[in-house]
Structures are given as C-alpha cells and as structure tokens.
Amino acid sequence: MKATIRLAKESDALPMLAIYAPLVRETSISFEVEPPSETEFRQRIQEHQTQFPWLVCEIDEEVLGYAGAIPYFPRDAYQWSVRSFVYVSIEHRRKGVAKALYTSLFKLLQLQRFYNVYAAIALPNPASVALHESIGFSSIGIFQSAGYKLGKWHDVGWWQLFLQRDRAKSVNQPLSLQKAQTLSLWDKALNRGLPLLQV
C-alpha cells in the first residue's frame, strides 16, 4: 500500500469533485448551492495553482482527500495571507487524512513566505473546529447569520494560523509555486504530513 501527498493535477478534477459535490448538495459545509462542473473544477485547479498549492492525498492511486489555499482577499496588502480548505471522502474520515494534508500544505506555504492562513467554518461543525484547533488555529470571530442554505441561516466562524511569527517591517513577496518547487526543502515539506496518516 503506497500513500502519497502530491500537487493536484487537472486530471484529478473528477475524483476531487466526487468528494466535494455531496458536501455542496447535502450540507452547509460549502456555501455553494450547486456543484461545479468537471470543466469548471479543472479551471479552478489550473487558475489557483499558479500561486497556491492544491494537494491530494492518495493511496494506491485512490484520492482520499484534498486541500489547498486561495487568496484571502484580492488587494496587494493581503498578498501574504491565504484561506485554506480541506475535504476528505466520507469513507476515509477520522484517519488523519485532513491533518496530514494540512500539515504538508502549511509547510509549503511557509516556504513560499506566506504569513497567515485563515479558515472559514460554517457552524455548527465541531469536527472541523477540532481539526483546525488541533493544528494550531485560533478562533478570531463569528459572522452571525452570514449564509442561508438548506432552509436555514448559518453563522460562519473564522480561525487564524500564523505561519511566520516574525513580523519584520520589511518583507519579501511570496514565492510563486513554480519557484518554491526549486527549493531544496520542497520535497521534505510536501511529505511532512505522511506520518500522520492512519490508513
């Protein structure tokens, strides 16, 4: 049995979408109300992975879950901050997949010189809250009744993780994903989460 955490490819869109689509249709975990098409999902991977890592965790070529980052907000002063997400297939939850993916993701983001990661969690979601806090996220506030889905209003909690503790007055711009992959620590960071898998 071979476990791998790697960068997502456009060809991963269908298995990734198979994990994500039921969450869109059946839960408030995602605030989308209709799942994206496979073509649209491929475009998301392509668009965001010019700058941000999107990762898949697979065993024997079966995708168990995926995680990634997107811009926190489209203004230049926010370029050191990202939003994270992680989704795991229902059959492989509570096996360390989400923690493994997040651990690798955050090490890569550190290499890229990002400083802050934010996570938005539609409440209630005690499993997601527990995951994020176990990794080091801190609660920073709640947007009350921020979204309406499946016949009810939902609060959204926000959590923050500091990737870099040093807040220097002068900072370098984040590295592109392509540039980060040339660093000697890239492979070590990418594989950092693998020991956490319990599958």
GROMACS .gro file of C-alpha atoms in nm, residues 5-199:
model
  195
    5ILE     CA    1   0.072   1.356  -0.088
    6ARG     CA    2   0.133   1.546  -0.410
    7LEU     CA    3   0.030   1.851  -0.607
    8ALA     CA    4  -0.310   1.815  -0.767
    9LYS     CA    5  -0.332   1.785  -1.145
   10GLU     CA    6  -0.617   1.887  -1.371
   11SER     CA    7  -0.681   1.515  -1.425
   12ASP     CA    8  -0.762   1.489  -1.053
   13ALA     CA    9  -1.069   1.709  -1.101
   14LEU     CA   10  -1.317   1.422  -1.123
   15PRO     CA   11  -1.213   1.235  -0.805
   16MET     CA   12  -1.179   1.565  -0.618
   17LEU     CA   13  -1.524   1.667  -0.736
   18ALA     CA   14  -1.664   1.332  -0.623
   19ILE     CA   15  -1.557   1.427  -0.270
   20TYR     CA   16  -1.676   1.786  -0.290
   21ALA     CA   17  -2.009   1.760  -0.475
   22PRO     CA   18  -2.204   1.576  -0.199
   23LEU     CA   19  -2.093   1.841   0.051
   24VAL     CA   20  -2.237   2.109  -0.177
   25ARG     CA   21  -2.565   1.928  -0.238
   26GLU     CA   22  -2.630   1.791   0.110
   27THR     CA   23  -2.457   2.010   0.370
   28SER     CA   24  -2.378   2.367   0.468
   29ILE     CA   25  -2.004   2.292   0.483
   30SER     CA   26  -1.974   2.465   0.146
   31PHE     CA   27  -2.183   2.773   0.072
   32GLU     CA   28  -2.201   2.683  -0.296
   33VAL     CA   29  -2.552   2.556  -0.373
   34GLU     CA   30  -2.473   2.371  -0.699
   35PRO     CA   31  -2.159   2.165  -0.753
   36PRO     CA   32  -1.925   2.298  -1.021
   37SER     CA   33  -1.889   2.105  -1.344
   38GLU     CA   34  -1.577   1.898  -1.404
   39THR     CA   35  -1.461   2.160  -1.654
   40GLU     CA   36  -1.506   2.441  -1.402
   41PHE     CA   37  -1.325   2.241  -1.136
   42ARG     CA   38  -1.034   2.182  -1.370
   43GLN     CA   39  -1.019   2.557  -1.430
   44ARG     CA   40  -1.007   2.623  -1.055
   45ILE     CA   41  -0.710   2.391  -1.015
   46GLN     CA   42  -0.532   2.549  -1.309
   47GLU     CA   43  -0.605   2.906  -1.202
   48HIS     CA   44  -0.509   2.882  -0.837
   49GLN     CA   45  -0.208   2.654  -0.876
   50THR     CA   46  -0.009   2.922  -1.050
   51GLN     CA   47   0.047   3.063  -0.700
   52PHE     CA   48  -0.101   2.832  -0.435
   53PRO     CA   49  -0.052   2.461  -0.369
   54TRP     CA   50  -0.352   2.233  -0.406
   55LEU     CA   51  -0.268   1.888  -0.272
   56VAL     CA   52  -0.423   1.543  -0.297
   57CYS     CA   53  -0.367   1.251  -0.064
   58GLU     CA   54  -0.391   0.916  -0.233
   59ILE     CA   55  -0.331   0.552  -0.154
   60ASP     CA   56  -0.264   0.318  -0.444
   61GLU     CA   57  -0.384   0.596  -0.678
   62GLU     CA   58  -0.718   0.641  -0.498
   63VAL     CA   59  -0.774   1.004  -0.393
   64LEU     CA   60  -0.879   1.012  -0.026
   65GLY     CA   61  -0.894   1.389   0.017
   66TYR     CA   62  -0.756   1.719  -0.095
   67ALA     CA   63  -0.653   2.054   0.049
   68GLY     CA   64  -0.535   2.386  -0.079
   69ALA     CA   65  -0.515   2.761  -0.047
   70ILE     CA   66  -0.680   3.052  -0.222
   71PRO     CA   67  -0.627   3.428  -0.187
   72TYR     CA   68  -0.762   3.574   0.134
   73PHE     CA   69  -0.867   3.895  -0.039
   74PRO     CA   70  -0.772   4.050  -0.375
   75ARG     CA   71  -0.578   4.355  -0.255
   76ASP     CA   72  -0.199   4.384  -0.266
   77ALA     CA   73  -0.154   4.434   0.107
   78TYR     CA   74  -0.322   4.097   0.167
   79GLN     CA   75  -0.079   3.902  -0.053
   80TRP     CA   76   0.088   3.736   0.247
   81SER     CA   77  -0.243   3.590   0.367
   82VAL     CA   78  -0.439   3.294   0.232
   83ARG     CA   79  -0.753   3.098   0.303
   84SER     CA   80  -0.727   2.723   0.341
   85PHE     CA   81  -0.967   2.437   0.278
   86VAL     CA   82  -0.958   2.060   0.321
   87TYR     CA   83  -1.208   1.793   0.216
   88VAL     CA   84  -1.192   1.418   0.279
   89SER     CA   85  -1.407   1.139   0.133
   90ILE     CA   86  -1.663   1.008   0.378
   91GLU     CA   87  -1.503   0.662   0.375
   92HIS     CA   88  -1.167   0.795   0.494
   93ARG     CA   89  -1.256   1.046   0.763
   94ARG     CA   90  -1.104   1.020   1.111
   95LYS     CA   91  -0.794   0.854   0.969
   96GLY     CA   92  -0.561   1.151   0.981
   97VAL     CA   93  -0.607   1.245   0.615
   98ALA     CA   94  -0.713   1.605   0.678
   99LYS     CA   95  -0.436   1.663   0.932
  100ALA     CA   96  -0.178   1.508   0.700
  101LEU     CA   97  -0.286   1.727   0.409
  102TYR     CA   98  -0.293   2.042   0.618
  103THR     CA   99   0.048   1.968   0.770
  104SER     CA  100   0.208   1.938   0.427
  105LEU     CA  101   0.014   2.236   0.290
  106PHE     CA  102   0.122   2.471   0.566
  107LYS     CA  103   0.488   2.371   0.538
  108LEU     CA  104   0.473   2.453   0.166
  109LEU     CA  105   0.305   2.786   0.234
  110GLN     CA  106   0.578   2.869   0.485
  111LEU     CA  107   0.838   2.801   0.217
  112GLN     CA  108   0.652   3.040  -0.011
  113ARG     CA  109   0.678   3.316   0.254
  114PHE     CA  110   0.309   3.338   0.338
  115TYR     CA  111   0.242   3.469   0.686
  116ASN     CA  112  -0.123   3.400   0.771
  117VAL     CA  113  -0.377   3.129   0.700
  118TYR     CA  114  -0.747   3.189   0.761
  119ALA     CA  115  -1.019   2.925   0.772
  120ALA     CA  116  -1.392   2.993   0.750
  121ILE     CA  117  -1.614   2.725   0.905
  122ALA     CA  118  -1.991   2.718   0.867
  123LEU     CA  119  -2.128   2.649   1.214
  124PRO     CA  120  -2.202   2.417   1.379
  125ASN     CA  121  -1.920   2.189   1.266
  126PRO     CA  122  -1.744   2.052   1.576
  127ALA     CA  123  -1.526   1.810   1.376
  128SER     CA  124  -1.382   2.089   1.162
  129VAL     CA  125  -1.334   2.318   1.461
  130ALA     CA  126  -1.150   2.039   1.646
  131LEU     CA  127  -0.927   1.970   1.345
  132HIS     CA  128  -0.828   2.333   1.297
  133GLU     CA  129  -0.763   2.396   1.665
  134SER     CA  130  -0.557   2.075   1.696
  135ILE     CA  131  -0.324   2.212   1.426
  136GLY     CA  132  -0.285   2.549   1.597
  137PHE     CA  133  -0.561   2.770   1.458
  138SER     CA  134  -0.717   3.022   1.698
  139SER     CA  135  -1.075   3.146   1.683
  140ILE     CA  136  -1.091   3.514   1.588
  141GLY     CA  137  -1.463   3.578   1.550
  142ILE     CA  138  -1.803   3.482   1.415
  143PHE     CA  139  -2.005   3.632   1.131
  144GLN     CA  140  -2.360   3.580   1.250
  145SER     CA  141  -2.620   3.453   1.002
  146ALA     CA  142  -2.372   3.501   0.718
  147GLY     CA  143  -2.522   3.247   0.480
  148TYR     CA  144  -2.861   3.094   0.402
  149LYS     CA  145  -2.866   2.736   0.278
  150LEU     CA  146  -3.089   2.430   0.308
  151GLY     CA  147  -3.367   2.631   0.465
  152LYS     CA  148  -3.178   2.799   0.747
  153TRP     CA  149  -2.927   3.071   0.833
  154HIS     CA  150  -2.573   2.973   0.926
  155ASP     CA  151  -2.307   3.151   1.128
  156VAL     CA  152  -1.953   3.142   0.994
  157GLY     CA  153  -1.663   3.119   1.236
  158TRP     CA  154  -1.318   3.245   1.141
  159TRP     CA  155  -0.991   3.091   1.256
  160GLN     CA  156  -0.633   3.210   1.203
  161LEU     CA  157  -0.295   3.037   1.197
  162PHE     CA  158   0.037   3.224   1.197
  163LEU     CA  159   0.284   3.062   0.959
  164GLN     CA  160   0.564   3.311   1.035
  165ARG     CA  161   0.597   3.459   1.382
  166ASP     CA  162   0.849   3.727   1.288
  167ARG     CA  163   0.666   4.043   1.182
  168ALA     CA  164   0.954   4.232   1.021
  169LYS     CA  165   0.898   4.585   0.892
  170SER     CA  166   1.031   4.481   0.552
  171VAL     CA  167   0.908   4.158   0.393
  172ASN     CA  168   0.975   3.977   0.068
  173GLN     CA  169   0.695   3.895  -0.169
  174PRO     CA  170   0.566   3.536  -0.158
  175LEU     CA  171   0.733   3.296  -0.395
  176SER     CA  172   0.542   3.156  -0.689
  177LEU     CA  173   0.459   2.788  -0.671
  178GLN     CA  174   0.699   2.719  -0.957
  179LYS     CA  175   0.985   2.896  -0.777
  180ALA     CA  176   0.909   2.725  -0.446
  181GLN     CA  177   0.937   2.384  -0.611
  182THR     CA  178   1.304   2.453  -0.688
  183LEU     CA  179   1.390   2.493  -0.318
  184SER     CA  180   1.585   2.214  -0.151
  185LEU     CA  181   1.326   2.183   0.128
  186TRP     CA  182   1.029   2.139  -0.107
  187ASP     CA  183   1.011   1.756  -0.101
  188LYS     CA  184   1.059   1.742   0.275
  189ALA     CA  185   0.776   1.992   0.325
  190LEU     CA  186   0.548   1.811   0.081
  191ASN     CA  187   0.594   1.480   0.264
  192ARG     CA  188   0.571   1.629   0.615
  193GLY     CA  189   0.214   1.509   0.669
  194LEU     CA  190   0.256   1.149   0.557
  195PRO     CA  191   0.347   1.008   0.903
  196LEU     CA  192   0.012   1.136   1.034
  197LEU     CA  193  -0.193   0.908   0.809
  198GLN     CA  194  -0.373   0.626   0.989
  199VAL     CA  195  -0.488   0.428   0.686
   0.00000   0.00000   0.00000
